[in-house]
Tab-separated table of C-alpha atoms and ligand atoms in Angstrom:
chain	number	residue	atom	x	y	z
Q	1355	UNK	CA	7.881	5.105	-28.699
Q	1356	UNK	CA	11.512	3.477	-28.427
Q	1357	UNK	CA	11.352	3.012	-25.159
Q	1358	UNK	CA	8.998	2.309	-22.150
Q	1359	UNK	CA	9.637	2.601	-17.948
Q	1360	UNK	CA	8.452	-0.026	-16.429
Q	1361	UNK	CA	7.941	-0.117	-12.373
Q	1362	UNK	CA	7.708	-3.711	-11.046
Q	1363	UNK	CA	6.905	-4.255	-7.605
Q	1364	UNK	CA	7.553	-7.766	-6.232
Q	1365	UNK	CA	4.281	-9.025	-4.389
Q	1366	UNK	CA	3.629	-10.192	-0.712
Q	1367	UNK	CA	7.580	-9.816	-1.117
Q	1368	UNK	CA	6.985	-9.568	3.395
Q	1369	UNK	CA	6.338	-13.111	3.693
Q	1370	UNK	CA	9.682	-13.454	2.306
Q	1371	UNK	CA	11.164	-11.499	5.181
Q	1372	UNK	CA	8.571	-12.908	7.997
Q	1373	UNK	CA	9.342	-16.545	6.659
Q	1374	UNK	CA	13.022	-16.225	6.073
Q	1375	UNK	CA	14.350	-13.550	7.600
Q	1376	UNK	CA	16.574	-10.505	5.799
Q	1377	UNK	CA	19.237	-12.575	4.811
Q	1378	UNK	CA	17.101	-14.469	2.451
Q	1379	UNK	CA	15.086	-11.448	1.821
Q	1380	UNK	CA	17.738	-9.513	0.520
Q	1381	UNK	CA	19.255	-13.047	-1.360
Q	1382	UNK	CA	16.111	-13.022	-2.985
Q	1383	UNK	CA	16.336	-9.325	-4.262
Q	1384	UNK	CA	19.935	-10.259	-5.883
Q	1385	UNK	CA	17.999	-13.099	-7.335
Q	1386	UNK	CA	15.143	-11.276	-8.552
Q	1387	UNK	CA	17.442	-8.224	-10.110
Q	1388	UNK	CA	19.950	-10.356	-12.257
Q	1389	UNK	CA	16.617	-12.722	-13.792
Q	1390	UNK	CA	15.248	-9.292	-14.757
Q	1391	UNK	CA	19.181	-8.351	-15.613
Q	1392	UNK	CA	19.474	-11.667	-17.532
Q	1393	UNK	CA	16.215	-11.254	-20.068
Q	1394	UNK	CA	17.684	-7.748	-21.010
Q	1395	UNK	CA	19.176	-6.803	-24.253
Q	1396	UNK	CA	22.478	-4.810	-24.064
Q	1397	UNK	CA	20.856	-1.147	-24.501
Q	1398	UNK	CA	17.974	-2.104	-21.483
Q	1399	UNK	CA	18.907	-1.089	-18.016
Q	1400	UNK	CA	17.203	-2.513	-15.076
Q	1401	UNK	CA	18.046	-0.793	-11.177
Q	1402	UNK	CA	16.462	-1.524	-7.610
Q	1403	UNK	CA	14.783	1.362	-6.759
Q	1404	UNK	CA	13.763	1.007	-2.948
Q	1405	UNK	CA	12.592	-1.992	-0.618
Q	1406	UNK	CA	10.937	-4.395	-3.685
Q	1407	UNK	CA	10.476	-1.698	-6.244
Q	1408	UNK	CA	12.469	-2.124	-9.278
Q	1409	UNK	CA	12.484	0.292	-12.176
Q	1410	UNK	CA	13.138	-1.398	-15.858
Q	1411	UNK	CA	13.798	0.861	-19.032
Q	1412	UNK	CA	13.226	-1.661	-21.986
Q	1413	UNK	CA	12.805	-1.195	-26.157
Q	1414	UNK	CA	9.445	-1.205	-27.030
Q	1415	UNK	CA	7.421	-2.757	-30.246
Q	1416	UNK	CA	4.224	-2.918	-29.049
Q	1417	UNK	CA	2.295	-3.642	-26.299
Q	1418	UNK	CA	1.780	-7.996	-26.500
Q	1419	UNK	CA	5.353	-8.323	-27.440
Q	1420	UNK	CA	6.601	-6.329	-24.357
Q	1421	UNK	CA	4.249	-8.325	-22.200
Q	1422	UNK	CA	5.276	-11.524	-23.738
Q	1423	UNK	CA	8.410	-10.700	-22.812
Q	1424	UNK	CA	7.892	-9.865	-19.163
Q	1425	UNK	CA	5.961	-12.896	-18.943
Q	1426	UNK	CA	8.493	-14.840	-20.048
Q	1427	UNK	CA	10.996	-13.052	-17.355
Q	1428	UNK	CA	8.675	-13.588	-14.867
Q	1429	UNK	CA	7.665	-17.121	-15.268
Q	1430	UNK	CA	11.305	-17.787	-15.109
Q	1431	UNK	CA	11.870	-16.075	-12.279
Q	1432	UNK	CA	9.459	-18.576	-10.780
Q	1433	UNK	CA	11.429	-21.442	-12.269
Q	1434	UNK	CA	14.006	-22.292	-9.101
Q	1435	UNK	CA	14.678	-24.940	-6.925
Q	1436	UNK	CA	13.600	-24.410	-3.623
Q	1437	UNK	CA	15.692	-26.808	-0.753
Q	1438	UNK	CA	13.138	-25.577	1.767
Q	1439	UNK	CA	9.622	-27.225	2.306
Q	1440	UNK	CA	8.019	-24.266	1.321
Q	1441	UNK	CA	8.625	-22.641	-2.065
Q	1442	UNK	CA	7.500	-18.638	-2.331
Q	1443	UNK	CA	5.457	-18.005	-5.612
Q	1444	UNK	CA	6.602	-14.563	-7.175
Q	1445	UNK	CA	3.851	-12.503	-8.242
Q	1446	UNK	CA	4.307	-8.634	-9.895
Q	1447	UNK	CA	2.365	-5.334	-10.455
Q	1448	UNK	CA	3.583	-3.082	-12.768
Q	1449	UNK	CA	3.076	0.464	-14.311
Q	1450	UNK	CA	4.226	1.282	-17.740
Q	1451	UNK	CA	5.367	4.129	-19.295
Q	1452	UNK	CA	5.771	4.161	-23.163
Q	1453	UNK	CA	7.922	7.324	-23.229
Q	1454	UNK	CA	5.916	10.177	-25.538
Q	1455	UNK	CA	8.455	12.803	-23.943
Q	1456	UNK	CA	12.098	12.222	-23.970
Q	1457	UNK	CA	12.983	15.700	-23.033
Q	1458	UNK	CA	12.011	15.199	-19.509
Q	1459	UNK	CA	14.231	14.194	-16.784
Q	1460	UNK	CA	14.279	10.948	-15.941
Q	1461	UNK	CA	12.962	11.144	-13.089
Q	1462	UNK	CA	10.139	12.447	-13.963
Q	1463	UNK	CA	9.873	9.574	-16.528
Q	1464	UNK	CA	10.327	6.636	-13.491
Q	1465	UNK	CA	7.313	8.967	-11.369
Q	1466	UNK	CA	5.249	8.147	-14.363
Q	1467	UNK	CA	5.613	4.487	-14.233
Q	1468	UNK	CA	5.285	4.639	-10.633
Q	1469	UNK	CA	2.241	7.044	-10.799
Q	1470	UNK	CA	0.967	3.902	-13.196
Q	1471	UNK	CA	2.002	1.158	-11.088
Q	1472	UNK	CA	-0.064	2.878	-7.717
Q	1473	UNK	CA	-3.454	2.420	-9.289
Q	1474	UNK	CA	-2.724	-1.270	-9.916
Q	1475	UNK	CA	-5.243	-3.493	-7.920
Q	1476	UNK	CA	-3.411	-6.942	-7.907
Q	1477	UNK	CA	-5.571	-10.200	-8.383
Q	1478	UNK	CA	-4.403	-13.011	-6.056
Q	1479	UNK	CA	-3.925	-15.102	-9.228
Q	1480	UNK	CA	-2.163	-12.905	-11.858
Q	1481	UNK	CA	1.724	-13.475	-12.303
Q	1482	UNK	CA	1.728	-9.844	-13.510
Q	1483	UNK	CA	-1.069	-7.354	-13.461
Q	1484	UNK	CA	-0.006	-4.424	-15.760
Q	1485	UNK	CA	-1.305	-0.831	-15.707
Q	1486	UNK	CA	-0.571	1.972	-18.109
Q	1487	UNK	CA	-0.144	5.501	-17.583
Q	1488	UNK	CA	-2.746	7.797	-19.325
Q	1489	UNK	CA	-4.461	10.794	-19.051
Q	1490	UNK	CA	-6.253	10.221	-15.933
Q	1491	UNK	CA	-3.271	9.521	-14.018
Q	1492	UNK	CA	-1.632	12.835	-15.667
Q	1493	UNK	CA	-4.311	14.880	-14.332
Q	1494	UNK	CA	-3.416	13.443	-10.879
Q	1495	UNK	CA	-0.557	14.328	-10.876
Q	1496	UNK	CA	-1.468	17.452	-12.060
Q	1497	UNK	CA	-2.928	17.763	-8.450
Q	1498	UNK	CA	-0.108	16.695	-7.050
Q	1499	UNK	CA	1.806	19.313	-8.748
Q	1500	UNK	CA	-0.575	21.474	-6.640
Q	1501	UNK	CA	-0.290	20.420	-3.709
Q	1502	UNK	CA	3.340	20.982	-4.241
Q	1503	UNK	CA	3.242	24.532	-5.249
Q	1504	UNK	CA	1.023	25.501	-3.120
Q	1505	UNK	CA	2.745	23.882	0.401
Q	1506	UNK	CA	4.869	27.128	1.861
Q	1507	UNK	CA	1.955	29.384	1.075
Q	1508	UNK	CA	-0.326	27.197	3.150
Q	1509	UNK	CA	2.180	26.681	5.981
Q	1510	UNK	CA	2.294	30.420	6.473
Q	1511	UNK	CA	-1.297	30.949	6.021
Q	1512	UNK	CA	-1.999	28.521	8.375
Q	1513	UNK	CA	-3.872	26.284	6.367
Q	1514	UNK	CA	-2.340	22.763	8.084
Q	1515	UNK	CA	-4.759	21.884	11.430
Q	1516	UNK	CA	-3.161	19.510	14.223
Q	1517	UNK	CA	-5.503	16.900	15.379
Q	1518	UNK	CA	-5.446	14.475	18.090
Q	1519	UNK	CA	-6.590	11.080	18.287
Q	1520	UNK	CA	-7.272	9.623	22.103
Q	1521	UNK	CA	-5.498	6.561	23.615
Q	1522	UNK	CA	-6.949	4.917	26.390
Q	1523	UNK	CA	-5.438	2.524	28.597
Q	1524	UNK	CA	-7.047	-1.372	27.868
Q	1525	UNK	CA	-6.952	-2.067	31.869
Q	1526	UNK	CA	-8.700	1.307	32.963
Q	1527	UNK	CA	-10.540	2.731	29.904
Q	1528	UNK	CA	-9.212	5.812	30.787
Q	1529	UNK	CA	-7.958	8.431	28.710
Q	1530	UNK	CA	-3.525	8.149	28.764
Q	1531	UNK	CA	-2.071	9.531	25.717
Q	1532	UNK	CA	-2.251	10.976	22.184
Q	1533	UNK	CA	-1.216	10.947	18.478
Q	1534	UNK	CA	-0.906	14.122	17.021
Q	1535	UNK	CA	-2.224	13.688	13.112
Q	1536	UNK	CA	-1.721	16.784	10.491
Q	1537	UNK	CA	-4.605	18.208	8.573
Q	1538	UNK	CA	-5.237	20.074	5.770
Q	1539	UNK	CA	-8.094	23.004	5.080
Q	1540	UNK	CA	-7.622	23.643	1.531
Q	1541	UNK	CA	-9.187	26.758	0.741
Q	1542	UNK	CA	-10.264	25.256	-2.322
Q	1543	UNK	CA	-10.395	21.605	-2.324
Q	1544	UNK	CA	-11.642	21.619	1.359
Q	1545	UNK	CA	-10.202	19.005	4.185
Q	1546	UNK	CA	-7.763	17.399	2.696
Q	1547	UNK	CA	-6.360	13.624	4.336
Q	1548	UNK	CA	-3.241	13.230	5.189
Q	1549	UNK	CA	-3.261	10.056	2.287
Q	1550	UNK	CA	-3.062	12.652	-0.524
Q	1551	UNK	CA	-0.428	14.938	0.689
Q	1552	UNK	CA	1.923	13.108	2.580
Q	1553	UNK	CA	3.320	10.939	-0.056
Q	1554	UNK	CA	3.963	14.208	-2.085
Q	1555	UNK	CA	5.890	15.886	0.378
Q	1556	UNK	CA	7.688	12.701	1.460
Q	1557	UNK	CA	8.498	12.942	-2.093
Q	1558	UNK	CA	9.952	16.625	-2.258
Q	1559	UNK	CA	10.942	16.739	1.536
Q	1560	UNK	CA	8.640	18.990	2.123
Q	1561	UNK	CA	7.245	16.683	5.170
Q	1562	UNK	CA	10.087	17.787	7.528
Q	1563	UNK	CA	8.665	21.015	7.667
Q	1564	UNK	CA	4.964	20.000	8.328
Q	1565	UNK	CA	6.396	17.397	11.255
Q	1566	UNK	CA	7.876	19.943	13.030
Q	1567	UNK	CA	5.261	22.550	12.414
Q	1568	UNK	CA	2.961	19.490	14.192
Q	1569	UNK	CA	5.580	19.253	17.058
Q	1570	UNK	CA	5.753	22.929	17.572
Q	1571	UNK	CA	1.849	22.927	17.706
Q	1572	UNK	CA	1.767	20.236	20.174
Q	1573	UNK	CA	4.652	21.423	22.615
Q	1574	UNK	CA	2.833	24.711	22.307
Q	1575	UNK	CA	-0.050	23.020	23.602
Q	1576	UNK	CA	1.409	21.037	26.097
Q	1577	UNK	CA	3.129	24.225	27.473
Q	1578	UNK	CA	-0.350	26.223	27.539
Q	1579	UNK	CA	-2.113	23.428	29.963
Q	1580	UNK	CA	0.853	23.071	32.139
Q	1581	UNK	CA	0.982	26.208	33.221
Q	1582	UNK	CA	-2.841	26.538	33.272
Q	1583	UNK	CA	-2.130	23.607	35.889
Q	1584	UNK	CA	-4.347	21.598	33.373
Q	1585	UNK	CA	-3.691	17.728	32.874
Q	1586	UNK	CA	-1.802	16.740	30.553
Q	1587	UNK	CA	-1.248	13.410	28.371
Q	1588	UNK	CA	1.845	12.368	26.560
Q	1589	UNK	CA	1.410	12.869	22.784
Q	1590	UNK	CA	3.204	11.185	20.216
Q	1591	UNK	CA	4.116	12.848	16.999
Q	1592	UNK	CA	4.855	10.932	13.522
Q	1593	UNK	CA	8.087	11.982	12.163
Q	1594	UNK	CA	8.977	10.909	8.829
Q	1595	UNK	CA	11.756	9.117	7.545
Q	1596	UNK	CA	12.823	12.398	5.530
Q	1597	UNK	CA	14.664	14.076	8.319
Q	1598	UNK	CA	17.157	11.058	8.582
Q	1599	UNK	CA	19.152	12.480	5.663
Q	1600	UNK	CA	19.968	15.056	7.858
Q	1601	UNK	CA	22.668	14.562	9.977
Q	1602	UNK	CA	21.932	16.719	12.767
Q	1603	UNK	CA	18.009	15.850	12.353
Q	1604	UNK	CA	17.117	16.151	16.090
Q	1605	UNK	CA	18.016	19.730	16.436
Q	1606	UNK	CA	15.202	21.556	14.885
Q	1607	UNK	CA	13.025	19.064	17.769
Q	1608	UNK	CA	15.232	19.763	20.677
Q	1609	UNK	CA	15.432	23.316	20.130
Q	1610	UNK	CA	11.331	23.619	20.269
Q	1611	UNK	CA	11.230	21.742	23.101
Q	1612	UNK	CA	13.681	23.857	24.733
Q	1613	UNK	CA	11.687	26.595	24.115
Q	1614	UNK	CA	8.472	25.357	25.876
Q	1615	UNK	CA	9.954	23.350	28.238
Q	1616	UNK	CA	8.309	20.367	28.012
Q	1617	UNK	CA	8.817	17.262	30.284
Q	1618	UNK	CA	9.959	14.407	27.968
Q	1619	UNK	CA	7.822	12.262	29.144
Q	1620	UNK	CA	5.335	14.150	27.328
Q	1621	UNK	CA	6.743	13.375	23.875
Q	1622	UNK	CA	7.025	10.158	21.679
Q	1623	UNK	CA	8.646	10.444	18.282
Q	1624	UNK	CA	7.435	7.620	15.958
Q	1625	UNK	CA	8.801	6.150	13.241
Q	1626	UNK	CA	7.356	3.753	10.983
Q	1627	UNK	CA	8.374	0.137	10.510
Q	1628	UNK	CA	9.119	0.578	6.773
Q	1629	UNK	CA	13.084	2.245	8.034
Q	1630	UNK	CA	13.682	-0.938	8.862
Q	1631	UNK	CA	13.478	-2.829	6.371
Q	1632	UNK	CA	15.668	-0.304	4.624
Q	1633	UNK	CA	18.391	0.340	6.532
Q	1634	UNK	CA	18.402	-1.538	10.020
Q	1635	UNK	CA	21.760	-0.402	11.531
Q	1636	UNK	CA	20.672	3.054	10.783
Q	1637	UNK	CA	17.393	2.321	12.360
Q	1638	UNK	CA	19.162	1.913	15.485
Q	1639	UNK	CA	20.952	4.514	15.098
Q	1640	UNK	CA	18.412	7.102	15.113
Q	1641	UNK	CA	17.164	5.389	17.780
Q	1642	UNK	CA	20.078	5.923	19.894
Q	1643	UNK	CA	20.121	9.777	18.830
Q	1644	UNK	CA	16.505	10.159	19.795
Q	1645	UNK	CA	16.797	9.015	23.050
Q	1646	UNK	CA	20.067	10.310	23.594
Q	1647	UNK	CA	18.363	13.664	23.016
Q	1648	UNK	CA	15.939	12.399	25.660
Q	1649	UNK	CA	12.274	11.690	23.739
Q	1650	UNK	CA	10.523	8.077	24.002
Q	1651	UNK	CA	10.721	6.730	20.746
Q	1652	UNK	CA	8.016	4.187	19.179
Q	1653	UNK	CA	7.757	2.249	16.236
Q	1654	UNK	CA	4.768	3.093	13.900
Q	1655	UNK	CA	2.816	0.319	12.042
Q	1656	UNK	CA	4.623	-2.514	13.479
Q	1657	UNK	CA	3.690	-5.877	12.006
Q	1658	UNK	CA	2.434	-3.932	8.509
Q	1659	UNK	CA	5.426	-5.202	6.704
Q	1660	UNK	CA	8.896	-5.641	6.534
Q	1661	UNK	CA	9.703	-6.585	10.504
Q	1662	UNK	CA	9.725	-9.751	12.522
Q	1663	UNK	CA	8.998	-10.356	15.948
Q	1664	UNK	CA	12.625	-11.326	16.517
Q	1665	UNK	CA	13.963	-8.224	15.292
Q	1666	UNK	CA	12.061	-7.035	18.380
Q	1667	UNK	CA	14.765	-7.077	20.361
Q	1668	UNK	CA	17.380	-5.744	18.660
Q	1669	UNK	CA	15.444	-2.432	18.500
Q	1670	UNK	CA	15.321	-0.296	21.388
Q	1671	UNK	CA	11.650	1.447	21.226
Q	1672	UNK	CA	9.805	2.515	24.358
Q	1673	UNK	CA	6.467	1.430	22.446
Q	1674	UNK	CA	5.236	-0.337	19.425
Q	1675	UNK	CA	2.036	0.374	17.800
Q	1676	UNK	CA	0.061	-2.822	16.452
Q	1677	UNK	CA	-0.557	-2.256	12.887
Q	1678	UNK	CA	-4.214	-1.579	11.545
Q	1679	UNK	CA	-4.314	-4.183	9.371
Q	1680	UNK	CA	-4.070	-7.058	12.387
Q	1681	UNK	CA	-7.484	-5.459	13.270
Q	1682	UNK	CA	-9.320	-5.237	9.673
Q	1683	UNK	CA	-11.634	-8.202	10.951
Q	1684	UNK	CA	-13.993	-6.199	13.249
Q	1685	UNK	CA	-15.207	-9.128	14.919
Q	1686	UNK	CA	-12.605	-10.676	15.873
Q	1687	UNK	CA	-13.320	-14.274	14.412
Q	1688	UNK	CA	-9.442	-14.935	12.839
Q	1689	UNK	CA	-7.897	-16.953	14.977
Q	1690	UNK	CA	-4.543	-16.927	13.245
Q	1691	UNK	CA	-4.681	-13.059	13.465
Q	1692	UNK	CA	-5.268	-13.198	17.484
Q	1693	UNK	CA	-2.395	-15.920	18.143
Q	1694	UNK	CA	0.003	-13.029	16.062
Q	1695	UNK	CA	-1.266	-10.128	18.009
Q	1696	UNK	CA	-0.882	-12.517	21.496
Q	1697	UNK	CA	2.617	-13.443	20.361
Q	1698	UNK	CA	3.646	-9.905	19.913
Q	1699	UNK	CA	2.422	-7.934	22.983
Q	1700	UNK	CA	3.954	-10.573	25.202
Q	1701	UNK	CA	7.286	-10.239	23.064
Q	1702	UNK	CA	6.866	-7.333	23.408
Q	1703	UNK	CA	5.821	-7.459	27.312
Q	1704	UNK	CA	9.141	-9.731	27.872
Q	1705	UNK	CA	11.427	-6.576	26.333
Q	1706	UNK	CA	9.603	-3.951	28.528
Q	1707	UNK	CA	8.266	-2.494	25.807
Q	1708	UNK	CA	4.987	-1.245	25.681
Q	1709	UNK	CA	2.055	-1.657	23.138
Q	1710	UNK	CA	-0.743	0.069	21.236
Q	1711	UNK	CA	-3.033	-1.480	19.428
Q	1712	UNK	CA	-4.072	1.169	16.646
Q	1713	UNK	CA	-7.692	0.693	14.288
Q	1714	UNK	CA	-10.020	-0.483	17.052
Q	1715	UNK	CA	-13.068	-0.095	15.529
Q	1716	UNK	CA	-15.590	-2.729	17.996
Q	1717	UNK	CA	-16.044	-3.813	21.732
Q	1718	UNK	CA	-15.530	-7.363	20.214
Q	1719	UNK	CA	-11.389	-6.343	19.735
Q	1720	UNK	CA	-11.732	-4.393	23.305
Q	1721	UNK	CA	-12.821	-7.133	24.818
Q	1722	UNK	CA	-10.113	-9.475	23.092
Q	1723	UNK	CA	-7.372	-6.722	23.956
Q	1724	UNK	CA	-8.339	-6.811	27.397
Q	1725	UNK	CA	-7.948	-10.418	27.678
Q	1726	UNK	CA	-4.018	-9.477	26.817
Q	1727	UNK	CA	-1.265	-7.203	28.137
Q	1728	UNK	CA	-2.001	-4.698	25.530
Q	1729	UNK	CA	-1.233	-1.372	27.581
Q	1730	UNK	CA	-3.310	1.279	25.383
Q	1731	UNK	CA	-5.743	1.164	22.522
Q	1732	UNK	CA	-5.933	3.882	19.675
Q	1733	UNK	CA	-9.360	3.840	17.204
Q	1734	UNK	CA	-12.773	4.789	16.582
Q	1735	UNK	CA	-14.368	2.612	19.166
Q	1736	UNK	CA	-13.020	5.541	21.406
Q	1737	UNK	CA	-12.775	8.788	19.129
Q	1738	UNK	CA	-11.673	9.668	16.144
Q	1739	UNK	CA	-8.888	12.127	15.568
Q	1740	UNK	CA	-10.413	15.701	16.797
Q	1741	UNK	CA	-9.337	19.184	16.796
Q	1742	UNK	CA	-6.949	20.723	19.185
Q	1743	UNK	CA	-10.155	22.676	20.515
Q	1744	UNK	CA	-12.133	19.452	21.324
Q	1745	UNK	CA	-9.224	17.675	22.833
Q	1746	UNK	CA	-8.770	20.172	25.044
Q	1747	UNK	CA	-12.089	19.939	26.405
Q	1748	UNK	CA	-11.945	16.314	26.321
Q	1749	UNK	CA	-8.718	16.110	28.463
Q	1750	UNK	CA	-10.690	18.888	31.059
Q	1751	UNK	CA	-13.673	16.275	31.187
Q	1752	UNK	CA	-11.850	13.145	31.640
Q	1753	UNK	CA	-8.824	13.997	33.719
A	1104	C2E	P1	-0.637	6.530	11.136
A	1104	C2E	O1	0.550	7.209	11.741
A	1104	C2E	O2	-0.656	5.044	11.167
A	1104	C2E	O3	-1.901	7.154	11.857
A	1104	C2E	C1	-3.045	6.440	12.200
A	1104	C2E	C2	-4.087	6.579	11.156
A	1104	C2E	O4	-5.110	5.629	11.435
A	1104	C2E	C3	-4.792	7.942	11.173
A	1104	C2E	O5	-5.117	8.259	9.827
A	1104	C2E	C4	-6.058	7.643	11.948
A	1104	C2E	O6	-7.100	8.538	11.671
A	1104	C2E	C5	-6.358	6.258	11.496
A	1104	C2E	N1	-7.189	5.545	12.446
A	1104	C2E	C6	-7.170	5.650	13.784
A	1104	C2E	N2	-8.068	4.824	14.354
A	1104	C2E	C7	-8.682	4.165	13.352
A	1104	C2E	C8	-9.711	3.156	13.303
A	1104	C2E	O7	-10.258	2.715	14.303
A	1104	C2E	N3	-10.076	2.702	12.076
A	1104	C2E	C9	-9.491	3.180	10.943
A	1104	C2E	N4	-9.906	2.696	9.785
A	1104	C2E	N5	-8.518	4.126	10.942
A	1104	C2E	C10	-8.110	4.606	12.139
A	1104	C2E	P2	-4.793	9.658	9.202
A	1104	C2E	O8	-4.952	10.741	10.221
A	1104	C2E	O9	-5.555	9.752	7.935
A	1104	C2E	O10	-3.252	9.558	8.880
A	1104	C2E	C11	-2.782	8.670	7.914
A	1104	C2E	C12	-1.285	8.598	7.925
A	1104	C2E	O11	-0.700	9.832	7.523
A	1104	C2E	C13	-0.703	8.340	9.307
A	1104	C2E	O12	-0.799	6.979	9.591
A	1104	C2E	C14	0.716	8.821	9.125
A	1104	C2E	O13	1.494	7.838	8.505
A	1104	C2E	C15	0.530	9.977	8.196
A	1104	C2E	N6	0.545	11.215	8.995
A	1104	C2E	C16	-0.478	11.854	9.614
A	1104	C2E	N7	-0.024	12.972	10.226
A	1104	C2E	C17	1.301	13.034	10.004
A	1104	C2E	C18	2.337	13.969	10.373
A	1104	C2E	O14	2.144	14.971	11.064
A	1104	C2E	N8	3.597	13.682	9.928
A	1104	C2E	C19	3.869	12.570	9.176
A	1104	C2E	N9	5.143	12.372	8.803
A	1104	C2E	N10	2.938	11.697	8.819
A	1104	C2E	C20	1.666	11.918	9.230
A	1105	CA	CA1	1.516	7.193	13.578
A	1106	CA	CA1	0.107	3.494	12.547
């Protein structure tokens, strides 16, 4: 091999953002790119791919020299003055590459180190964990090629399921909303999670069509109890950060809800944190559009990443939904974790925006919740996601 890709991902690179803010955030991705920049030779290319991704195409002798060399680029990178009390330790994952085929696009060539870099489990203590691409990861992608071709074919056959997953209200227990979550009954490969196909079709753009085949199914829905004089919850629907290439994005939604009539209040776009961290003005933006259009709008995963609690404010949402990951200790016993979570909903209170917590798995982060001004909770201490069918039934039941 002459060559080898190399996808580097900075890690913990958030508590750069929480700590410092963007500024220094995006200061320390200039920094980060010209150390790389500065251990290259003049034939070895190094770009910023997305967020904290970088992709690096370096010459290749063998395998210790090329980690020698990262090492060294790393290490250095490490080597700064900091003028702040606190001084950020850079740690990396990476997947390599060593190119075998160099009559494949290039893109193709960067998937590979990425494909590489995804299975990487970092230890806290490694400067650099490095993973290589093989055969395994071929044949997954292999199944990813799969999933790709066959993605119309199972839109028209109906092979994609909507689901819903309750939200009750923290005061009243009572059943107040839902999230609409795609599913997929592979006639071969059998239910399929959302985990492995969404990332390929966020990858081809295929996504946009399974959100609004999700919407559709859901105003559809909607339409078919309101006129049964049925009660009805709002439902929120996940719509991916795909359609915001398009400029007139929105149409395609306000079109289907034209045709079923739905009460806005009905309908909640959301869109996850992760935009933000990309592109904020444009984050706005399509904020703006969406409720210009007239849907509530809420931000997915909040707290996951990239945002802070004083970007809060700047960003006009309806709702936030507490990320997951605040609520990985089922038993409540972090304190740190319950200050953030306090800190947030009454931000979050203060802006008039409401909350929901999502991954409530025990009566231990009920209880906690209730003790707050969380407005609804989303998780399995309530239900699962369930079919359209069962949801139906559950909304006669309960409301
Ligand atoms: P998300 O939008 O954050 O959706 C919530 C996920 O958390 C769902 O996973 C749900 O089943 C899971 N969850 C809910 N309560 C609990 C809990 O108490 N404990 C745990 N451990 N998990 C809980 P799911 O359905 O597998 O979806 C995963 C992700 O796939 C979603 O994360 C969303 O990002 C994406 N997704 C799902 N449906 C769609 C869709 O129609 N369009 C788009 N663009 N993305 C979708
Ligand atoms: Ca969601
Ligand atoms: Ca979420």
């Amino acid at each position: 091999y002459e060559y080898v890709m190399i996808w580097l991902n900075v890690q913990k690179f958030k508590v750069i953002n929480e700590i410092g803010g963007f500024d220094l955030g995006n200061q320390t991705l200039k920094y980060v790119y010209s150390e790389i920049r500065n251990h290259l030779l003049d034939n070895e290319y190094v770009a910023r791919m997305f967020s904290d991704n970088f992709a690096i195409l370096m010459l290749y002798d063998n395998q210790q020299k090329l980690e020698y060399r990262l090492n060294r680029c790393f290490e250095d990178i490490n080597d700064y003055e900091s003028n702040s009390d606190y001084k950020f330790r850079f740690s990396f994952t990476t997947g390599i590459y060593l190119i075998d085929e160099t009559d494949i696009p290039i893109t193709q060539i960067k998937d590979r180190a990425h494909a590489a870099r995804k299975l990487v489990s970092p230890q806290d203590n490694d400067l650099c964990v490095y993973h290589y691409y093989d055969n395994t990861i071929r044949i997954q992608m292999l199944n990813e090629k799969d999933i790709e071709n066959r993605a119309y074919l199972a839109l028209q056959n109906g092979e994609f399921e909507v689901y819903f997953q309750p939200k009750y209200s923290v005061k009243k227990h009572q059943l107040s909303g839902a999230e609409a979550l795609v599913r997929w009954n592979h006639p071969t490969r059998g239910f399929l999670s959302p985990a492995e196909f969404i990332p390929v079709f966020e990858n081809n753009g295929f996504i946009t069509h399974v959100d609004l085949f999700v919407f559709q199914t859901v105003c559809q829905m909607i339409r078919k109890r309101l006129d049964a004089h049925q009660a009805v919850v709002p439902v929120s629907i996940n719509m991916s950060r795909m359609h915001f290439s398009h400029p007139h994005f929105l149409n395609e939604y306000i079109k289907i809800r034209n045709k079923y009539n739905i009460p806005f209040k009905y309908l909640e776009l959301e869109l996850t944190e992760s935009i933000v961290f990309e592109n904020i003005e444009m984050f706005i933006n399509i904020i703006k559009s969406i409720h210009q259009a007239g849907f509530m709008c809420s931000m997915d995963d909040f707290g996951s990443g990239y945002s802070s609690l004083s970007m809060l404010k700047n960003l006009e949402v309806d709702t936030i939904k507490l990320d997951k990951s605040f609520f990985a200790t089922k038993d409540m016993s972090y304190e740190k974790e319950k200050i953030i979570v306090k800190n947030i909903i009454d931000m979050a209170k203060a802006l008039n925006i409401s909350t929901v917590a999502e991954g409530i798995e025990t009566h231990e982060q009920v209880n906690f919740l209730e003790h707050t001004e969380c407005d609804l909770i989303q998780g399995f201490v309530y239900s699962r996601p369930i079919p359209i069918q069962n949801f139906n039934d559950l909304l006669d039941s309960q409301l």
